[in-house]
CSV table of C-alpha atoms and ligand atoms in Angstrom, one decimal:
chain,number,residue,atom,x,y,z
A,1,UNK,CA,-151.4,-132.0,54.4
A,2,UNK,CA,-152.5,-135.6,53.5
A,3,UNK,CA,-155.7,-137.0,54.7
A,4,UNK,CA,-154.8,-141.2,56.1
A,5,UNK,CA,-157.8,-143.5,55.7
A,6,UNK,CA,-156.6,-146.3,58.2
A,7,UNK,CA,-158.6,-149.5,57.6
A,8,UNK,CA,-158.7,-151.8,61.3
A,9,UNK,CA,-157.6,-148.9,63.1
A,10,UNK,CA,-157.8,-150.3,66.2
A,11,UNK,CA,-155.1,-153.3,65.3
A,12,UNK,CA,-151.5,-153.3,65.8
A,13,UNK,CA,-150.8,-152.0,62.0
A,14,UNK,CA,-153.5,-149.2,63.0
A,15,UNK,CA,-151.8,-148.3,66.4
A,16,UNK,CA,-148.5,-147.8,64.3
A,17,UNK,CA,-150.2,-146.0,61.9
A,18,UNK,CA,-151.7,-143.5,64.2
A,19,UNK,CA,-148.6,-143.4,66.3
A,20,UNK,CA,-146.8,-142.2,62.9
A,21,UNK,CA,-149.1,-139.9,62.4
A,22,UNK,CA,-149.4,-138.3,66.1
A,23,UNK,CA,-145.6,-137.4,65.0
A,24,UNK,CA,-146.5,-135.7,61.9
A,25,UNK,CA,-149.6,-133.4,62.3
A,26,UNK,CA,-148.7,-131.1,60.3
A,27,UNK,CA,-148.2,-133.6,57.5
A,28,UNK,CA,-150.9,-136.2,57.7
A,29,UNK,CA,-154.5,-136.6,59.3
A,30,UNK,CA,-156.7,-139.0,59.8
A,31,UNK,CA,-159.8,-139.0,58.1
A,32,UNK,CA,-161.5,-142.3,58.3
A,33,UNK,CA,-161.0,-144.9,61.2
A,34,UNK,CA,-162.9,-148.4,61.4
A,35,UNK,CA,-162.6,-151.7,63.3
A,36,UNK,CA,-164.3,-154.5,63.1
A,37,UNK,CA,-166.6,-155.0,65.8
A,38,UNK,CA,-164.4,-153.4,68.7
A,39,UNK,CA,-166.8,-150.3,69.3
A,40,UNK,CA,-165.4,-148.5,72.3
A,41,UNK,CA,-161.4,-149.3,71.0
A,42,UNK,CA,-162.9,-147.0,68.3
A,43,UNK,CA,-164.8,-144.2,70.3
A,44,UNK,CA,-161.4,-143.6,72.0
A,45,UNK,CA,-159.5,-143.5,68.9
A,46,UNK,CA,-162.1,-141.0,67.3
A,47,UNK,CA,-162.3,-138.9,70.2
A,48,UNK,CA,-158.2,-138.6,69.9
A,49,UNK,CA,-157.8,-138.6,66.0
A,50,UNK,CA,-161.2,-136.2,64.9
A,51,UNK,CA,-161.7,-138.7,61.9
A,52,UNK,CA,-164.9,-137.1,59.4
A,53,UNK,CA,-165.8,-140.9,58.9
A,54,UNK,CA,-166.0,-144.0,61.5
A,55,UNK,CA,-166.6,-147.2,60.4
A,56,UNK,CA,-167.8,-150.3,62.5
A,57,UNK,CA,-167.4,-153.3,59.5
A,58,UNK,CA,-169.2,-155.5,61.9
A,59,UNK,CA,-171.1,-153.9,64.4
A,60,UNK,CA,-173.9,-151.1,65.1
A,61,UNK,CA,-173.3,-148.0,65.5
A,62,UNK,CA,-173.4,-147.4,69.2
A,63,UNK,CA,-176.4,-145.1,70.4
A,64,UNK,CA,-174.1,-142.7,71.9
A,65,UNK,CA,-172.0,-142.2,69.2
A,66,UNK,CA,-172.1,-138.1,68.5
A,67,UNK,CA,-170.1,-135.3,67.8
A,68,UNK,CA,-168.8,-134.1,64.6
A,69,UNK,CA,-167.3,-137.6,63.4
A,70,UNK,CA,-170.1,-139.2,61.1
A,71,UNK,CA,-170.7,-143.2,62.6
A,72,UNK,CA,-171.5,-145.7,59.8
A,73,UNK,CA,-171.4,-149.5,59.5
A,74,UNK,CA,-171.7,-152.8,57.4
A,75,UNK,CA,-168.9,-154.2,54.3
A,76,UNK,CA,-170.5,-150.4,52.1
A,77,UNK,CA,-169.2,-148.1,54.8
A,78,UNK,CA,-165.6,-150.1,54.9
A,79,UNK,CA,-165.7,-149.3,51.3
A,80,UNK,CA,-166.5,-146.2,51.7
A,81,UNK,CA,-163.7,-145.3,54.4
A,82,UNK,CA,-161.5,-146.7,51.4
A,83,UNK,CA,-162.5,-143.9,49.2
A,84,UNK,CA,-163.2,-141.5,51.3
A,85,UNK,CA,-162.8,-138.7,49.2
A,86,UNK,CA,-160.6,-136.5,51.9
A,87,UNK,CA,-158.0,-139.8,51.8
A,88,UNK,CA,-154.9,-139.8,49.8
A,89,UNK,CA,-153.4,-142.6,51.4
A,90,UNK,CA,-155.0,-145.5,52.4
A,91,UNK,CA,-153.8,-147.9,55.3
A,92,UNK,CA,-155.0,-151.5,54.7
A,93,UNK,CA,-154.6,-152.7,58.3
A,94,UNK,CA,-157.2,-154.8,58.0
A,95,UNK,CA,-156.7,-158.8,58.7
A,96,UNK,CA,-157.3,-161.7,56.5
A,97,UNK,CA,-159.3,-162.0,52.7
A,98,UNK,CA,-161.4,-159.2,54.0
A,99,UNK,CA,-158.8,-156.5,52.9
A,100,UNK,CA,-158.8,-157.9,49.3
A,101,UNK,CA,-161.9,-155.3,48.2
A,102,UNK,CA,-161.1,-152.6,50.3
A,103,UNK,CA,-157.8,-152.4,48.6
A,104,UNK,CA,-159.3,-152.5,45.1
A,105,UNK,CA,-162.0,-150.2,45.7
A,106,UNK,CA,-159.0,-147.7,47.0
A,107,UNK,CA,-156.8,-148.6,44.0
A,108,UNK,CA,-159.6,-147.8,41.3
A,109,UNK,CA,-160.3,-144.7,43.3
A,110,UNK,CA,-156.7,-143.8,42.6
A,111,UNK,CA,-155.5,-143.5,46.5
A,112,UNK,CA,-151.9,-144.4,47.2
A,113,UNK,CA,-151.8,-147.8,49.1
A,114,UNK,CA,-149.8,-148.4,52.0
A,115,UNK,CA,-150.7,-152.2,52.3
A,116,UNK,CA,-150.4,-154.3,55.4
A,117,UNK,CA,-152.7,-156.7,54.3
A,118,UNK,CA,-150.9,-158.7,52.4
A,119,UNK,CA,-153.5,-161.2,52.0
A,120,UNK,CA,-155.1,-158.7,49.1
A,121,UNK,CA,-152.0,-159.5,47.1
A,122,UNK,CA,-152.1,-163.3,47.9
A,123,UNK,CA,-155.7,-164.0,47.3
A,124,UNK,CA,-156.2,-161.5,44.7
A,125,UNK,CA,-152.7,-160.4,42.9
A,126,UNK,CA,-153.9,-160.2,39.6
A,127,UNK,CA,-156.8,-158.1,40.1
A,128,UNK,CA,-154.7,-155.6,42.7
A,129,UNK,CA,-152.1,-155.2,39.7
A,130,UNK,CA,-155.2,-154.7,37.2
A,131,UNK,CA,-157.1,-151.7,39.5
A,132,UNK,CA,-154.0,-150.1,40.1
A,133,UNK,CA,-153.5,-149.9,36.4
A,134,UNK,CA,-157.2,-148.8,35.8
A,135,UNK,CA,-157.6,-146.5,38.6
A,136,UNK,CA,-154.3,-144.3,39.1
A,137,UNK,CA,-153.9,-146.0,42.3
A,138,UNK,CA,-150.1,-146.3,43.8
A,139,UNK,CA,-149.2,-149.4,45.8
A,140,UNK,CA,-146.8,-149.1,48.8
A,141,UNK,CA,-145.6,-152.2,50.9
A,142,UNK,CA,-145.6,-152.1,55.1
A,143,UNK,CA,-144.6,-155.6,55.5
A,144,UNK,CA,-141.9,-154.9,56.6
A,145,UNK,CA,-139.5,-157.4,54.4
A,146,UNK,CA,-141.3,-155.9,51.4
A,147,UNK,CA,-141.2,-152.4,52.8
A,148,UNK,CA,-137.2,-153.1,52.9
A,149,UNK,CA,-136.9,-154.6,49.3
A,150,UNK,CA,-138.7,-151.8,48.3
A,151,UNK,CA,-136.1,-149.1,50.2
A,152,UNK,CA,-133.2,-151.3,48.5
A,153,UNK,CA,-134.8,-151.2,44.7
A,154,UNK,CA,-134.7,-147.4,45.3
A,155,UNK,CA,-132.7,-146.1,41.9
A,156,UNK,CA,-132.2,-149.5,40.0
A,157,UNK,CA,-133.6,-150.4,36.9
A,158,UNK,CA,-135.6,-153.6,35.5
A,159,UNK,CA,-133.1,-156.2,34.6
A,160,UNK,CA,-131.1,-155.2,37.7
A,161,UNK,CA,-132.5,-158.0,40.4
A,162,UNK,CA,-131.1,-161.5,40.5
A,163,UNK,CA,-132.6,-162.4,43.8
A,164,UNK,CA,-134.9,-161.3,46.3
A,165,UNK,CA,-133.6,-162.5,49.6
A,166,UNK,CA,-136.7,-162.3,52.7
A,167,UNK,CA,-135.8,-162.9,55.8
A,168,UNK,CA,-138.0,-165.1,58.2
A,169,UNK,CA,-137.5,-164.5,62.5
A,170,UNK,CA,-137.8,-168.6,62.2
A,171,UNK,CA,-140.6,-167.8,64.9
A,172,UNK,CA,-141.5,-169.5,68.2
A,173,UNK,CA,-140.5,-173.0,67.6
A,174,UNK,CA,-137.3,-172.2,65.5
A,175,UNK,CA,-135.0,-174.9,67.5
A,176,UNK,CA,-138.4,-176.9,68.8
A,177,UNK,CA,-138.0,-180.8,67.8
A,178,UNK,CA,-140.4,-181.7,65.4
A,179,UNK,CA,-142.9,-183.5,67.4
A,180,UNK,CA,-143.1,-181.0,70.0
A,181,UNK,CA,-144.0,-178.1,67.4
A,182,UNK,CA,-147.1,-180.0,66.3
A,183,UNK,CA,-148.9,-180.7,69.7
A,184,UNK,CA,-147.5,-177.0,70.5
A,185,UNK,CA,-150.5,-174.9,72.6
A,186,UNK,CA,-152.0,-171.4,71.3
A,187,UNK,CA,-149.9,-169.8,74.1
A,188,UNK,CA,-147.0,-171.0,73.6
A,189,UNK,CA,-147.7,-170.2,69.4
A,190,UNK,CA,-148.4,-166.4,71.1
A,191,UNK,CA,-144.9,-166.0,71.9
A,192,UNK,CA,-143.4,-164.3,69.2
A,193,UNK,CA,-139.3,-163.8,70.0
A,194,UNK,CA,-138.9,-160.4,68.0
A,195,UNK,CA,-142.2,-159.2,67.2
A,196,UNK,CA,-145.6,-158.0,68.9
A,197,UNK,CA,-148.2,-158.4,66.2
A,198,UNK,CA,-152.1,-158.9,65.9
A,199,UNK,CA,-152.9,-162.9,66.8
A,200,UNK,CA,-153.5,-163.9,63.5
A,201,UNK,CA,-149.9,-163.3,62.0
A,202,UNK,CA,-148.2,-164.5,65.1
A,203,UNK,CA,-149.9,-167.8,64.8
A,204,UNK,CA,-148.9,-167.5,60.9
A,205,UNK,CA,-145.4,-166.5,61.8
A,206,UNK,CA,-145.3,-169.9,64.5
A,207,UNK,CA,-146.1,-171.8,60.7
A,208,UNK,CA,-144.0,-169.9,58.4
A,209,UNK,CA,-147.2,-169.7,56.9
A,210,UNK,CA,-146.2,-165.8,57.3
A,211,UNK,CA,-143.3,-166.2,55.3
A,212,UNK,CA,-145.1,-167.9,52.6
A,213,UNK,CA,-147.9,-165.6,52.3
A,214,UNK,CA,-144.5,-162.9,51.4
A,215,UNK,CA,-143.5,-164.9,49.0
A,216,UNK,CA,-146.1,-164.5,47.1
A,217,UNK,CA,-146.7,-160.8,48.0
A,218,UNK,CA,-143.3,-160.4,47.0
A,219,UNK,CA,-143.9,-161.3,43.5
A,220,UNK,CA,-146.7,-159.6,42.7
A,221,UNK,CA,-145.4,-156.7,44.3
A,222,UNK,CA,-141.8,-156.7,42.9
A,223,UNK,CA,-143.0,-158.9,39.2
A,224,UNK,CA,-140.0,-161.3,40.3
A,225,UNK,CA,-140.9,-165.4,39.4
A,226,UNK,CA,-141.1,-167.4,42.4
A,227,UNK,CA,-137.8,-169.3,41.6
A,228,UNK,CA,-135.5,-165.7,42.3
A,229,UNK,CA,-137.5,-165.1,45.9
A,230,UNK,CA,-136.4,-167.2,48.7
A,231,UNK,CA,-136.4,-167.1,52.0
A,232,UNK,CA,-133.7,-167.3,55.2
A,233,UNK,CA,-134.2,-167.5,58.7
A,234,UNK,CA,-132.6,-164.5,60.8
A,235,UNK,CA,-134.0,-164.4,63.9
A,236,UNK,CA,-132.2,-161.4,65.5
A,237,UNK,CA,-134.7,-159.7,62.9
A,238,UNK,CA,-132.5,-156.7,62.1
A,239,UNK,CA,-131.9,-157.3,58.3
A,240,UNK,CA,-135.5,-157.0,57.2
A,241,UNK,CA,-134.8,-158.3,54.2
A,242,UNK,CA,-132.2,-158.3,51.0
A,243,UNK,CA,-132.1,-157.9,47.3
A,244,UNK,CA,-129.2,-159.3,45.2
A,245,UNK,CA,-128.6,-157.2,42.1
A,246,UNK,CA,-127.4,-158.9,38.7
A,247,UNK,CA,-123.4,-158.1,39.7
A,248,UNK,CA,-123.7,-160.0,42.6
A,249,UNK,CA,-124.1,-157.1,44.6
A,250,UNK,CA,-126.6,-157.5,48.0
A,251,UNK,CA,-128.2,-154.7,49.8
A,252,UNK,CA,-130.1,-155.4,52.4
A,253,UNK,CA,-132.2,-152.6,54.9
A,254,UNK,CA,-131.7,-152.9,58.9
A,255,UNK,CA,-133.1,-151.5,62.0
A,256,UNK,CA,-134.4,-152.4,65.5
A,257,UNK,CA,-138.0,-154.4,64.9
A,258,UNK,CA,-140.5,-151.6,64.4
A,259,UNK,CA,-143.2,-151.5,62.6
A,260,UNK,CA,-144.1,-147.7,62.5
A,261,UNK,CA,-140.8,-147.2,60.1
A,262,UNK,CA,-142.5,-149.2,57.3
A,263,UNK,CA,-145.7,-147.5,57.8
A,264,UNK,CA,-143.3,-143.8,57.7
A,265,UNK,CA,-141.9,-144.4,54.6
A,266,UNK,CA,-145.1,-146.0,53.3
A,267,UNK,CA,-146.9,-142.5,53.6
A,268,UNK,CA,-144.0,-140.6,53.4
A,269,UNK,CA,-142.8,-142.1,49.8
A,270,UNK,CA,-140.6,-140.9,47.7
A,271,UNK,CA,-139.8,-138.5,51.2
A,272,UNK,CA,-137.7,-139.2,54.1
A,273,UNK,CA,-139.5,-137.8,57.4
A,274,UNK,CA,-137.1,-137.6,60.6
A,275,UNK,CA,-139.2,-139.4,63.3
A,276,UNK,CA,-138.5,-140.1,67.2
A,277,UNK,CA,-137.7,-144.1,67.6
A,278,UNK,CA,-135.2,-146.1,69.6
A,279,UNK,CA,-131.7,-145.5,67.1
A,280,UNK,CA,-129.5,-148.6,65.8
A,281,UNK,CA,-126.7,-149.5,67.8
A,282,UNK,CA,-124.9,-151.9,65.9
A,283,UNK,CA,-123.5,-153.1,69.2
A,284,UNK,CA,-126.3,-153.4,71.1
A,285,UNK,CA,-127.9,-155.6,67.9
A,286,UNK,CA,-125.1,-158.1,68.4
A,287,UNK,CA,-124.6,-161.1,66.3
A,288,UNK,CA,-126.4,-161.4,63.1
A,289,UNK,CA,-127.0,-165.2,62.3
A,290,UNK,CA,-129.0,-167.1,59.6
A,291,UNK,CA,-130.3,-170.5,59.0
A,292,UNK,CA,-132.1,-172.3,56.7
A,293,UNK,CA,-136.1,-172.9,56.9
A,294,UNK,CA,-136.7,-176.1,58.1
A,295,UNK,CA,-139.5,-176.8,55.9
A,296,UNK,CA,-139.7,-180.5,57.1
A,297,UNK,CA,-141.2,-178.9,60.8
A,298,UNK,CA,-142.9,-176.4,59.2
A,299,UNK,CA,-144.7,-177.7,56.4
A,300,UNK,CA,-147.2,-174.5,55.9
A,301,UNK,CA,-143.9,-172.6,54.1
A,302,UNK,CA,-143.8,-175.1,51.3
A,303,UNK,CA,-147.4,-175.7,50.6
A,304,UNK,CA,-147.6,-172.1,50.3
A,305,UNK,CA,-144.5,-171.5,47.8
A,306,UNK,CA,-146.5,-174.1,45.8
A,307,UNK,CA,-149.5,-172.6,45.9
A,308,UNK,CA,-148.0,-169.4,44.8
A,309,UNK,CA,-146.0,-171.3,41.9
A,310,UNK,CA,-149.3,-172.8,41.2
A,311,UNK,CA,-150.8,-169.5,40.3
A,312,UNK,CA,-154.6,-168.5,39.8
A,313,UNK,CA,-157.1,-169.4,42.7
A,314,UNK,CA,-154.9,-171.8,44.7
A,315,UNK,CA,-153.1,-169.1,46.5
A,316,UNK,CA,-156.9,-168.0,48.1
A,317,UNK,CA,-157.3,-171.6,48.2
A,318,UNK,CA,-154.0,-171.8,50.7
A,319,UNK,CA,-155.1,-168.4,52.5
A,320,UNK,CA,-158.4,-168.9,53.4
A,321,UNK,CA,-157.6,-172.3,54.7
A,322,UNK,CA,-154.8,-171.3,56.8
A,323,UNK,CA,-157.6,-168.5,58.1
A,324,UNK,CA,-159.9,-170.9,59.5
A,325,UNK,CA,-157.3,-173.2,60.9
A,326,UNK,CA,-155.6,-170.7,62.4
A,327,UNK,CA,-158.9,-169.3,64.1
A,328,UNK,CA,-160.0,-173.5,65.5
A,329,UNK,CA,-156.4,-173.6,66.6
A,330,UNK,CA,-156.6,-169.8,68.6
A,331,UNK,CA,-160.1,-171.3,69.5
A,332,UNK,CA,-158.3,-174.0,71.7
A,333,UNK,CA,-160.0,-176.6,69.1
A,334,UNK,CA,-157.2,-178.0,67.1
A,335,UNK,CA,-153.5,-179.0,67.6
A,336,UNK,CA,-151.2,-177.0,65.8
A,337,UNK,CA,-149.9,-179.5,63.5
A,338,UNK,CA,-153.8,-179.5,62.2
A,339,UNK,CA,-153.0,-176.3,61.2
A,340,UNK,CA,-151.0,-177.3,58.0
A,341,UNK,CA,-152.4,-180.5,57.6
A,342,UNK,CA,-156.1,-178.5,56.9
A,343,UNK,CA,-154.2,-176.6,54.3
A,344,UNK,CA,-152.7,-179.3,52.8
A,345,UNK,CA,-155.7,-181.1,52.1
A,346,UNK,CA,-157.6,-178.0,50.8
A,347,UNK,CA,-154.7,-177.7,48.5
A,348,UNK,CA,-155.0,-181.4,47.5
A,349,UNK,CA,-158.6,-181.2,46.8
A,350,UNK,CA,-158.7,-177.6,45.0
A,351,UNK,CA,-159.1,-178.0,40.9
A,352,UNK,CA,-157.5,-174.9,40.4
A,353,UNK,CA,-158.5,-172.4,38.4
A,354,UNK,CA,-158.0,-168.6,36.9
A,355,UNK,CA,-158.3,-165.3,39.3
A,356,UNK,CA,-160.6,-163.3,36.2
A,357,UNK,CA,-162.9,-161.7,38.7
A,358,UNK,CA,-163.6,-161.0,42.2
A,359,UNK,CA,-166.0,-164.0,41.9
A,360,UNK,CA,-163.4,-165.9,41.5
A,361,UNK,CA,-161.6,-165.4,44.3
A,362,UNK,CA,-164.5,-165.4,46.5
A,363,UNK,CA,-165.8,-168.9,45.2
A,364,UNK,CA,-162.5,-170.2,45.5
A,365,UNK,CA,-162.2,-168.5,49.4
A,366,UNK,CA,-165.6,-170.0,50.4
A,367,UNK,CA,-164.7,-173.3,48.9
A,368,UNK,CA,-161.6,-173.6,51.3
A,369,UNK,CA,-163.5,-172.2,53.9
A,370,UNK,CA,-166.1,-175.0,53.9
A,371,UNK,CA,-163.6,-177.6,52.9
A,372,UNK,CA,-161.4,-176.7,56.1
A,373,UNK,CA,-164.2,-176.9,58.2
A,374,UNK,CA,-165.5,-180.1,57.4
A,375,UNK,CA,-162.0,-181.3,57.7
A,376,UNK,CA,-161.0,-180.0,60.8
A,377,UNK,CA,-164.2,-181.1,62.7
A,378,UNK,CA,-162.9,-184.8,62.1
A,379,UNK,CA,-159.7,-184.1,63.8
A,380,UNK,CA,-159.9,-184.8,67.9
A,381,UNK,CA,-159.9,-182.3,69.8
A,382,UNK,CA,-156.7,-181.1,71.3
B,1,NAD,P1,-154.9,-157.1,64.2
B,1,NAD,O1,-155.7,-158.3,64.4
B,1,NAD,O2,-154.1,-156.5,65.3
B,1,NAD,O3,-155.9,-155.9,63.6
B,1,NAD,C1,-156.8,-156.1,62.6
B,1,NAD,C2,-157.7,-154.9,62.4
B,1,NAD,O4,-158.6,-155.2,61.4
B,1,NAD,C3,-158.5,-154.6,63.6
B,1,NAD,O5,-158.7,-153.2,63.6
B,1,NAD,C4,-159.8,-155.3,63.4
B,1,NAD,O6,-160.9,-154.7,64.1
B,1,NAD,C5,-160.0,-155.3,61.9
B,1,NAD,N1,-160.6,-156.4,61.3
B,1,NAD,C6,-160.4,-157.7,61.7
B,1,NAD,N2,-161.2,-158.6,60.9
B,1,NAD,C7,-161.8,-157.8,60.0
B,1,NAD,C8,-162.7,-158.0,59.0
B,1,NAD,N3,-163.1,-159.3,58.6
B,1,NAD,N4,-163.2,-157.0,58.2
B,1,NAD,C9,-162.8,-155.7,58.6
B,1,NAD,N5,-162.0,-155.4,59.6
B,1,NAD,C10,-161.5,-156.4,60.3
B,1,NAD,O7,-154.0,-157.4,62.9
B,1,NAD,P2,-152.5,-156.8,62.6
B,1,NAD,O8,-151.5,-157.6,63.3
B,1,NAD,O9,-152.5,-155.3,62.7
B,1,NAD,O10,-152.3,-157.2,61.0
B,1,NAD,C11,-153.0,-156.5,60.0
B,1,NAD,C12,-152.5,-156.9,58.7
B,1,NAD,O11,-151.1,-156.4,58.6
B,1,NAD,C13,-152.4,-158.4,58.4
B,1,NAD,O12,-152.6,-158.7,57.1
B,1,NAD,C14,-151.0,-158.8,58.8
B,1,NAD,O13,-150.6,-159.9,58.1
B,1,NAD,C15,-150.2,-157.5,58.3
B,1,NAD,N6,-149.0,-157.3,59.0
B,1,NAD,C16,-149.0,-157.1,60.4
B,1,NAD,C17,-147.8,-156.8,61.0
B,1,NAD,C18,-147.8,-156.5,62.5
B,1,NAD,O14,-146.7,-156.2,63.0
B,1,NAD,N7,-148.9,-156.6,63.2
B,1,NAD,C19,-146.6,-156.9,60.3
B,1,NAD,C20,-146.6,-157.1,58.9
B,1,NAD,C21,-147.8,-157.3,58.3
B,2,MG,MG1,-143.5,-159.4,57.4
């Protein structure tokens, strides 16, 4: 039996989680649930799940909150549901930069890893690889392109990867003309064509934002340089993604859109568990097609490749801009095309510099923070 720590329990990572884990009770428990601030989302997963630790990261406990679950709350008690000493596997569910010390803490206590958030990896990369190493920790992907480059490295050696091939749903405004897409509203940025995700990565996905921010989780992930990991749109969203072997040689992993498979094989690892989901039907899947990114209409891919390429600070520069433009554009307070243009001129402005510490990255994170604010405020309401 393996005890599950699932960080942002009450998300749509967390509701997979927990469904994978209402299949498997003999295999996994939960023991340590939080949220954020969404208190009675969390009673009624506790009163389901029997964690020994709930967690509110941004909230008090409520007054009613009993039974044999302890309540805590506050940034310590997240950290503590990260090494929560019952936990072998840890779900970072959590959204944003806020994942980034959850997911060392859990690393340096040597818990496996199985990370949604891949914002740790962006913000952070360095110093995830460098507590992994110190702590014992094990790092597992559920994105699920990295989740399927990992299933496709399965057996091969170092030396054996030409390419890494990630494949992009093209999102929302795939065949949108290019001066539509920027004046485009936060509902219609909502409607995601393949997947139902948390609001934050469905407005990332509308940017390719998304697919840049897997870029560079890809290659701290997988240690492949930016110039073998690319990116193609599929927007059927069958192939999750692909990796091209030195003989020319390309695997690629399919299935229906699901996110609980990821999160199996994530806590299941080097294991195969059977579990209860729709089947492929290679018929009913249909045509499998693929495009190009038009990075001319979606401008957020490219700044974000060149954050990565630019290396140190800059990527936390690109994330934690894209985090408060994406919230002023879900606020109704932006357009959508101030989305990337926020970025952009984070990006410009940003000196650059190394990711030694956590300090670091946090100076460089509230730096973009401010820096996106004060920009978007000039721009006119939408
Ligand atoms: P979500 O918004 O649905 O859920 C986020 C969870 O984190 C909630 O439980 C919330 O209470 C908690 N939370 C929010 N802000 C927090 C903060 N500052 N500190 C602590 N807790 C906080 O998000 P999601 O769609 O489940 O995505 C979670 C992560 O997984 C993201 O990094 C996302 O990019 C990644 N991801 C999601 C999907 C998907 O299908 N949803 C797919 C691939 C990767
Ligand atoms: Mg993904």
């Amino acid at each position: 039996m393996k005890g599950v720590a699932i960080l942002g329990a009450t998300g749509s990572i967390g509701a997979s989680a927990l469904a994978v884990l209402a299949q498997h009770p003999d295999r996994f428990r939960a023991v340590a649930l939080t949220a954020h601030r969404s208190a009675d989302a969390l009673r009624g997963l506790v009163a389901r799940h029997r964690p020994s630790l709930a967690v509110l990261s941004d909230a008090e406990v409520p007054a009613d909150a009993g039974g044999p679950t302890r309540w805590a709350s506050g940034r310590e008690a997240l950290l503590e549901a990260a090494t929560h000493p019952d936990a072998d596997i840890v779900v970072n569910a959590l959204v944003g930069a806020a994942g980034l010390e959850p997911t060392l803490a859990a690393l340096e206590a040597g818990k496996r890893v199985a990370l949604a958030n891949k914002e740790s990896l962006v913000c952070g990369g360095p110093l995830v690889l460098q507590a992994a190493e110190r702590g014992g920790g094990e790092l597992i992907p559920v994105d699920s392109e990295h989740s399927a480059i990992f299933q496709c490295l399965a057996g091969s050696r170092p030396g054996e990867v030409r390419r890494l091939i990630l494949t992009a749903s093209g999102g929302p405004f795939r065949c949108w003309a290019p001066e539509l897409i920027s004046s485009a509203t936060a509902a219609d940025a909502l409607r995601h064509p393949t997947w139902d995700m948390g609001s934050k990565i469905t407005i990332d996905s509308a940017t390719l934002a998304n697919k840049a921010l897997e870029v560079i989780e890809a290659h701290f992930l997988f240690g492949v340089p930016y110039a073998r990991i690319e990116a193609v749109v599929h927007p059927q969203s069958i192939i999750h993604s692909m990796v091209e072997t030195v003989d020319g040689s390309v695997l690629a992993q399919m299935g229906f859109p699901t996110m609980e498979l990821p999160v199996l094989y994530a806590l299941a690892y080097p294991e195969r568990l059977p579990y209860d989901s729709r089947r492929f039907d290679p018929v009913a899947a249909g045509t499998l097609t693929f495009e190009p990114v038009r990075d001319d209409c979606f401008p957020a891919f490219a700044l974000g490749v060149r954050a990565g390429l630019h290396g140190g600070t800059t990527p936390a520069v690109f994330n934690a801009a894209n985090e408060v433009a994406v919230a002023e554009f879900l606020a109704g307070r932006i357009p959508f095309g101030g989305i990337a243009d926020s970025i952009a001129d984070a990006l410009e402005r940003w000196p650059g510099g190394p990711v030694r510490t956590l300090d670091d990255v946090r100076e460089a994170d509230a730096w973009a923070r401010r820096a996106a604010h004060t920009y978007l405020t000039r721009l006119a309401p939408c």
